[in-house]
Each structure stands twice: as C-alpha cells, then as structure tokens.
XYZ file of C-alpha atoms in Angstrom:
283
model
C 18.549 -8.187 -18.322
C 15.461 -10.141 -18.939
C 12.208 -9.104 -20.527
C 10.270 -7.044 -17.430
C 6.829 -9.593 -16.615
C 3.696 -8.455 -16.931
C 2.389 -5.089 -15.729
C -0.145 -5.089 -13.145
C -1.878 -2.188 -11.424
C -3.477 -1.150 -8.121
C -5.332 1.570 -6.620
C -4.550 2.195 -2.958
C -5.491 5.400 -1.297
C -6.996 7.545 -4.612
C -3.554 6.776 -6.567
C -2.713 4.252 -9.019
C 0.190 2.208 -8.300
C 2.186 0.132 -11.525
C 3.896 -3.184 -10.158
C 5.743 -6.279 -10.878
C 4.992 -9.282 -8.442
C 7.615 -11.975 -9.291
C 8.145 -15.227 -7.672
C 6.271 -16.829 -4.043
C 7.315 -16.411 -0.205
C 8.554 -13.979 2.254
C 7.400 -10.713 0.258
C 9.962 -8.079 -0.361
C 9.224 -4.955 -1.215
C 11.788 -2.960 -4.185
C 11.847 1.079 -4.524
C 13.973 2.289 -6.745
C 15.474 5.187 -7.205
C 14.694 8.771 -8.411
C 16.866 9.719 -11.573
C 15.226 10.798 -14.717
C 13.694 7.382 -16.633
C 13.766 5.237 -13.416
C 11.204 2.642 -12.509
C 11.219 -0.646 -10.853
C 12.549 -2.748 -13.474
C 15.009 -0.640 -14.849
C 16.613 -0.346 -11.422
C 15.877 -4.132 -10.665
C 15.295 -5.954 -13.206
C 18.987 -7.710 -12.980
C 18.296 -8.456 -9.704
C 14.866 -9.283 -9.475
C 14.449 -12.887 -10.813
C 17.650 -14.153 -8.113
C 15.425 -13.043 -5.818
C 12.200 -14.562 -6.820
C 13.215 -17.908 -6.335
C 12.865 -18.054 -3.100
C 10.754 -14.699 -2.485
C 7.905 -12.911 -3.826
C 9.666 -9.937 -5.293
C 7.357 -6.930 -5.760
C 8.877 -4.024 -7.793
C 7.137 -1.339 -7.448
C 7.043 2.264 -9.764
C 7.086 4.655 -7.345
C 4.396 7.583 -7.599
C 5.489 10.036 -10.263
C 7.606 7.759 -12.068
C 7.311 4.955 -14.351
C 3.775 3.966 -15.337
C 2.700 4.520 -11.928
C 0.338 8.003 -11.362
C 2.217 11.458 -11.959
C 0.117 12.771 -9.055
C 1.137 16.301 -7.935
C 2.502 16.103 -4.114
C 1.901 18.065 -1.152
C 2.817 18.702 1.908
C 6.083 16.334 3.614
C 7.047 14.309 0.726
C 8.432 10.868 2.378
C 5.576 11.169 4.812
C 2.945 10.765 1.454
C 5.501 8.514 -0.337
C 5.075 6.553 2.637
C 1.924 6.514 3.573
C 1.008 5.579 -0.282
C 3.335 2.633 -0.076
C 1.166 1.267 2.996
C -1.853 1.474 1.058
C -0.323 -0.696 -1.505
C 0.256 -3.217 0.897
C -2.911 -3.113 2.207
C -3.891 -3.345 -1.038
C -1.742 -6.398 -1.767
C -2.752 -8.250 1.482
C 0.824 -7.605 2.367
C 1.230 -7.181 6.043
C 4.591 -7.067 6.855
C 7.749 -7.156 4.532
C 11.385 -6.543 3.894
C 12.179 -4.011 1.719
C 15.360 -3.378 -0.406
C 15.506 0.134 -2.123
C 17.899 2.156 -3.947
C 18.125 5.803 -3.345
C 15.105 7.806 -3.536
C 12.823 4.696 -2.759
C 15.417 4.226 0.351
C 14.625 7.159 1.739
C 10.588 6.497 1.375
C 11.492 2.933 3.273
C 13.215 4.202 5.984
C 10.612 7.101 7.039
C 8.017 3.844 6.572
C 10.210 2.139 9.095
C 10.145 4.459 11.674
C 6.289 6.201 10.477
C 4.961 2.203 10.872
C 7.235 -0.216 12.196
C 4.722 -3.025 12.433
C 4.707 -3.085 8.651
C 8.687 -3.831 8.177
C 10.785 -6.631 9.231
C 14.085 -5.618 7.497
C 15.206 -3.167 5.148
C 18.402 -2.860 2.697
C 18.888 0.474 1.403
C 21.608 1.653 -1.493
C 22.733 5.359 -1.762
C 19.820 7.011 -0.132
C 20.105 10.427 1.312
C 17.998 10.895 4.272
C 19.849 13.409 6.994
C 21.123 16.716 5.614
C 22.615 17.654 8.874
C 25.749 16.632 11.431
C 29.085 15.674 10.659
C 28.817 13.439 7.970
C 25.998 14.840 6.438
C 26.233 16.122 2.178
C 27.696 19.272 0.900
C 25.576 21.495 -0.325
C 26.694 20.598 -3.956
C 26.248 16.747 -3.301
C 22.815 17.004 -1.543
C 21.611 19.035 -4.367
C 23.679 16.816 -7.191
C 20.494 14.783 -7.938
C 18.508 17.634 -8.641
C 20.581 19.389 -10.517
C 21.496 16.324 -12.510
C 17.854 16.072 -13.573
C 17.470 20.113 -13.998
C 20.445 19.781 -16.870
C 19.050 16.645 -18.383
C 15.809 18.027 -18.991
C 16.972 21.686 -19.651
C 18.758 23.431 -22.980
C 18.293 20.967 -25.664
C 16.078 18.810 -23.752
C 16.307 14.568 -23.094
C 18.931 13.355 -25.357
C 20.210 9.655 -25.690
C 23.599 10.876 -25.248
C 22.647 12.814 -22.186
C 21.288 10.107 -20.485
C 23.911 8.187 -21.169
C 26.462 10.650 -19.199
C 24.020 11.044 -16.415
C 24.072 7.330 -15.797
C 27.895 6.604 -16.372
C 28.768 9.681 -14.256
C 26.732 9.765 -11.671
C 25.709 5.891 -11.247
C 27.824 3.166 -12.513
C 31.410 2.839 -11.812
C 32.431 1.194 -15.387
C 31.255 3.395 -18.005
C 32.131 0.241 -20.624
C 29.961 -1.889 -18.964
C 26.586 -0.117 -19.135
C 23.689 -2.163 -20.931
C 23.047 -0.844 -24.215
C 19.335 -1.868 -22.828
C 19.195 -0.034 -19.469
C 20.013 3.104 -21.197
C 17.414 2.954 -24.050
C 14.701 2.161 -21.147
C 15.831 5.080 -19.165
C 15.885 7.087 -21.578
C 12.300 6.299 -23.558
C 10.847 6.663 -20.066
C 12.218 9.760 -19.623
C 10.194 11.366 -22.454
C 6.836 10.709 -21.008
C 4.971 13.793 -21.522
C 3.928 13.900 -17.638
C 7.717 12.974 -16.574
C 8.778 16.048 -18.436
C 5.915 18.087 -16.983
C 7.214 17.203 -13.881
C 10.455 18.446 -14.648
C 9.109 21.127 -16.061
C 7.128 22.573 -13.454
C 8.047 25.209 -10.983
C 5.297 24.763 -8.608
C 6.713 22.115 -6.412
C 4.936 18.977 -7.200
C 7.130 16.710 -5.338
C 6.498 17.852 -2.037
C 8.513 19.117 0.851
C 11.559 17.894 1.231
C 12.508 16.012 4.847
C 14.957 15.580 6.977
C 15.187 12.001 8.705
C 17.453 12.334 11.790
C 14.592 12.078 14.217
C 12.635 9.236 12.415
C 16.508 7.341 12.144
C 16.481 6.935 15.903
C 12.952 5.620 15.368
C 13.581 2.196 13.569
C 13.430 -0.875 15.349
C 13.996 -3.186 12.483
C 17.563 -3.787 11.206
C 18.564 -1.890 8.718
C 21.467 -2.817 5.607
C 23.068 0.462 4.740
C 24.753 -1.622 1.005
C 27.175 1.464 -0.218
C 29.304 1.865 -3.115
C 32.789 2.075 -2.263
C 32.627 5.174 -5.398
C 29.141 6.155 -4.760
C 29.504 9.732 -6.822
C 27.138 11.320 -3.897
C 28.286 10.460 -0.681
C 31.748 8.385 0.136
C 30.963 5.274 3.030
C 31.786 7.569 5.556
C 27.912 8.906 5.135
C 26.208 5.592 5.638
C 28.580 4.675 8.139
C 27.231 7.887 10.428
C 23.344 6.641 9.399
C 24.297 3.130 10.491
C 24.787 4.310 14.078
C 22.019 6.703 14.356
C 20.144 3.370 13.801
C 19.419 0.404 16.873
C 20.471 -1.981 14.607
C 22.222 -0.462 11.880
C 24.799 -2.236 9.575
C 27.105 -1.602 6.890
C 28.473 -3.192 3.362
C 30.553 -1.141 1.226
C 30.939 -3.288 -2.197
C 34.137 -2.483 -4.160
C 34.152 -1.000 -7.719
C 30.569 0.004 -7.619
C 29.053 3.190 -7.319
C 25.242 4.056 -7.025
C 23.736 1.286 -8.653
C 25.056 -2.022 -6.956
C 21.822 -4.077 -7.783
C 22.654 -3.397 -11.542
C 26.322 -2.763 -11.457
C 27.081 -6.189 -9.628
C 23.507 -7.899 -9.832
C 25.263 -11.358 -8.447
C 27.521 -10.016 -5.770
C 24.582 -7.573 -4.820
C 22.483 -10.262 -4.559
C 24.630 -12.965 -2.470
C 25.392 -10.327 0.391
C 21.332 -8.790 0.338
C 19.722 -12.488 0.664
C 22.292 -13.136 3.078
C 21.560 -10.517 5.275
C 17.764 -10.719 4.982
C 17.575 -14.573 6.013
C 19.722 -13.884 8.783
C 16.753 -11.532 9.878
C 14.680 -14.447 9.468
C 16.363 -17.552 11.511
C-alpha cells in the first residue's frame, strides 16, 4: 500500500471532517467502513491511486472515526451521517459525485441517494447492511455481528494486536496469509485513540439511532453497484441480490474468493469492474 498523502481538513456544518483528495476529474466520493481502526485510507488506500488517474478521489474519515471529529450522535444516525457528508461537499465545491463505499459508509451513501438525489450520479457499495427486514434480510446474529465484533475487541483485555488481527482475517478478508503486515498495524494504532475507545466505551448511545432503509431503497434514482463478496462473513449474495431489486436501477457483482473487503482484498480486480461500471454511467 502506498504512503497515505497529505491530511487535509474541513469544517462543514459545526463538525470537522479529515480527508484525502487524490488525483483531478469526475469527483468520487470513498466511505469506508465501520470496524474498529477504520478510516479512509486504511480501507482505500490500495485502491485509491488506480483511481486517481483519471478521477479526483476523495477519501473521506467518516465522523467518529479516523482523525475526523468523535462527535456524539443523535437522533437517526444515516440521516446525520448524511446530511454531514453534504456539507462536505458543499464545502468542497463538490456538486454532484459518484460515490464508492464499503460497509458502514455504504449505508450513509445510499440514504444520501435517496435523502438528496441531485447530489449523486452513481454509487458502488461493498457489504453494507441497510434493510433489516423481508426475506433476505440478516439474522439476528449477523445483523448484530459487527457490533458485537467491536464489543469483544474492545472488551476483557482490551485492543490487542493479535485481536485485531482475528477480527480482520475472520470477519473481512478471505485469505488470512495474505493480510498486509501494514493494514493491520494501522488498524490497530487507530484503534487506540483515546476518543475511539471512549466511543466504545460508552453506554449512552453516541452513534445514533439505528435505521432501516427499505423505504429510502425504493427512493434512488441513480444506479446503484451492489460489488459483494462471494464469502462476505455477514451476508451471502443472496442479500444484495434482494437490495438490487428493491432499487430502479440496481445491479450486482459478486467477486470470487473475497469476502468484505474487495477494494483491499483484490485492489486490481476491484478496481477494473468499479471504473467500468462508473464510466458506463457516464457515456
């Protein structure tokens, strides 16, 4: 992975926004996603300088993570995740913009999609979890997995490199052998910032209320790249398959021997099919 550029900051709407703005063109917007230690260039950074050739590639932390602000959340989360990321682009003189997010940040793209379609011209979203109902929709033990994934790394003993390193390999990457030696010590250093743990920590609720999507999904107008691990370890293909058609133009990609990380577990594959489907929004 290479070195992350410089860090650059913005205030948009009384929060304080950390970024990475790579590259010059159609903009693209990257939200990652919300295990413990994530941030923009630890989920992206394999990806991100393919796609700054030909784009401007703007990774941003999203709000409570990275070195973006750990500001406490109320009220509907993905509506104020959302809402925030507009302000950004206001903020960035970014009007409108494709977006390509993995899990958590997903989730915060699609509710932007249908909350302010004017803003979005195409979105690609990895493992995200938006509709808790229907057919298709998680166990109880899967929609929860995340959670409780980050309630275990943080509890007993606390952050350890060795727990971090099982959270990732068994939760996100298919090949346990081939996880950076990098991308774990990243994850896990930013997982000990003091207000990352508070977070943890705190029983108060300071991420908000948690959503359900199936209204907004019959909301979006722009097409939408459901790009699924064929072993994602939270939902199987069948899952994005049912949020493809609750979508007018919903599509599908499930990528072999990958799980929830595609952008970092096959960087160049990932790549290839994402730019693919974006310019094809474009011509």
């Amino acid at each position: 992975m290479a070195q992350p550029p410089n860090s650059l900051y913005a205030d948009a709407a009384g929060v304080k926004f950390h970024y990475h703005d790579l590259g010059a063109g159609s903009p693209t917007v990257f939200l990652h996603g919300g295990g413990p230690g994530c941030t923009a260039w630890s989920d992206f950074g394999p990806v991100a300088p393919l796609f700054a050739r030909d784009r401007r590639a703007i990774l941003v932390d999203i709000l409570q993570y990275g070195r973006s602000e750990k500001c406490t959340i109320s009220g509907p989360m993905w509506d104020f995740h959302a809402a925030k990321i507009v302000a950004l682009m206001d903020e960035l003189n970014v009007d409108r913009a494709d977006f390509v997010c993995n899990s958590w940040g997903g989730t915060i793209a699609l509710n932007l999609a249908a909350k302010y379609p004017d803003r979005v011209r195409a979105l690609v979203v990895t493992g995200s979890m938006p509709v808790f109902y229907g057919p298709l929709a998680p166990l109880p033990e899967n929609g929860h997995r995340g959670r409780t994934a980050r309630d275990v790394y943080y509890g007993g003993e606390g952050p350890t490199r060795e727990k971090m390193r099982q959270l990732i390999t068994r939760l996100e990457w298919f090949d346990a052998d081939k996880l950076p030696q990098e991308t774990l010590d990243m994850r896990y250093e930013q997982s000990l910032d003091p207000e990352e743990m508070a977070l943890a920590a705190a029983s108060d609720n300071p991420r908000g209320d948690w959503q359900d999507l199936t209204a907004e999904l019959g909301m979006i107008t722009a097409p939408v790249l459901f790009a699924w691990g064929m072993h994602d370890a939270f939902l199987t293909p069948d899952y994005p398959l049912m949020l493809a058609r609750m979508i007018e133009h919903g599509h599908l990609y499930v990528m072999d021997k990958a799980s929830h990380h595609l952008q970092e577990e096959r960087p160049y594959d990932f790549y290839s099919v994402v730019s693919g489907f974006l310019d094809q929004q474009h011509s």
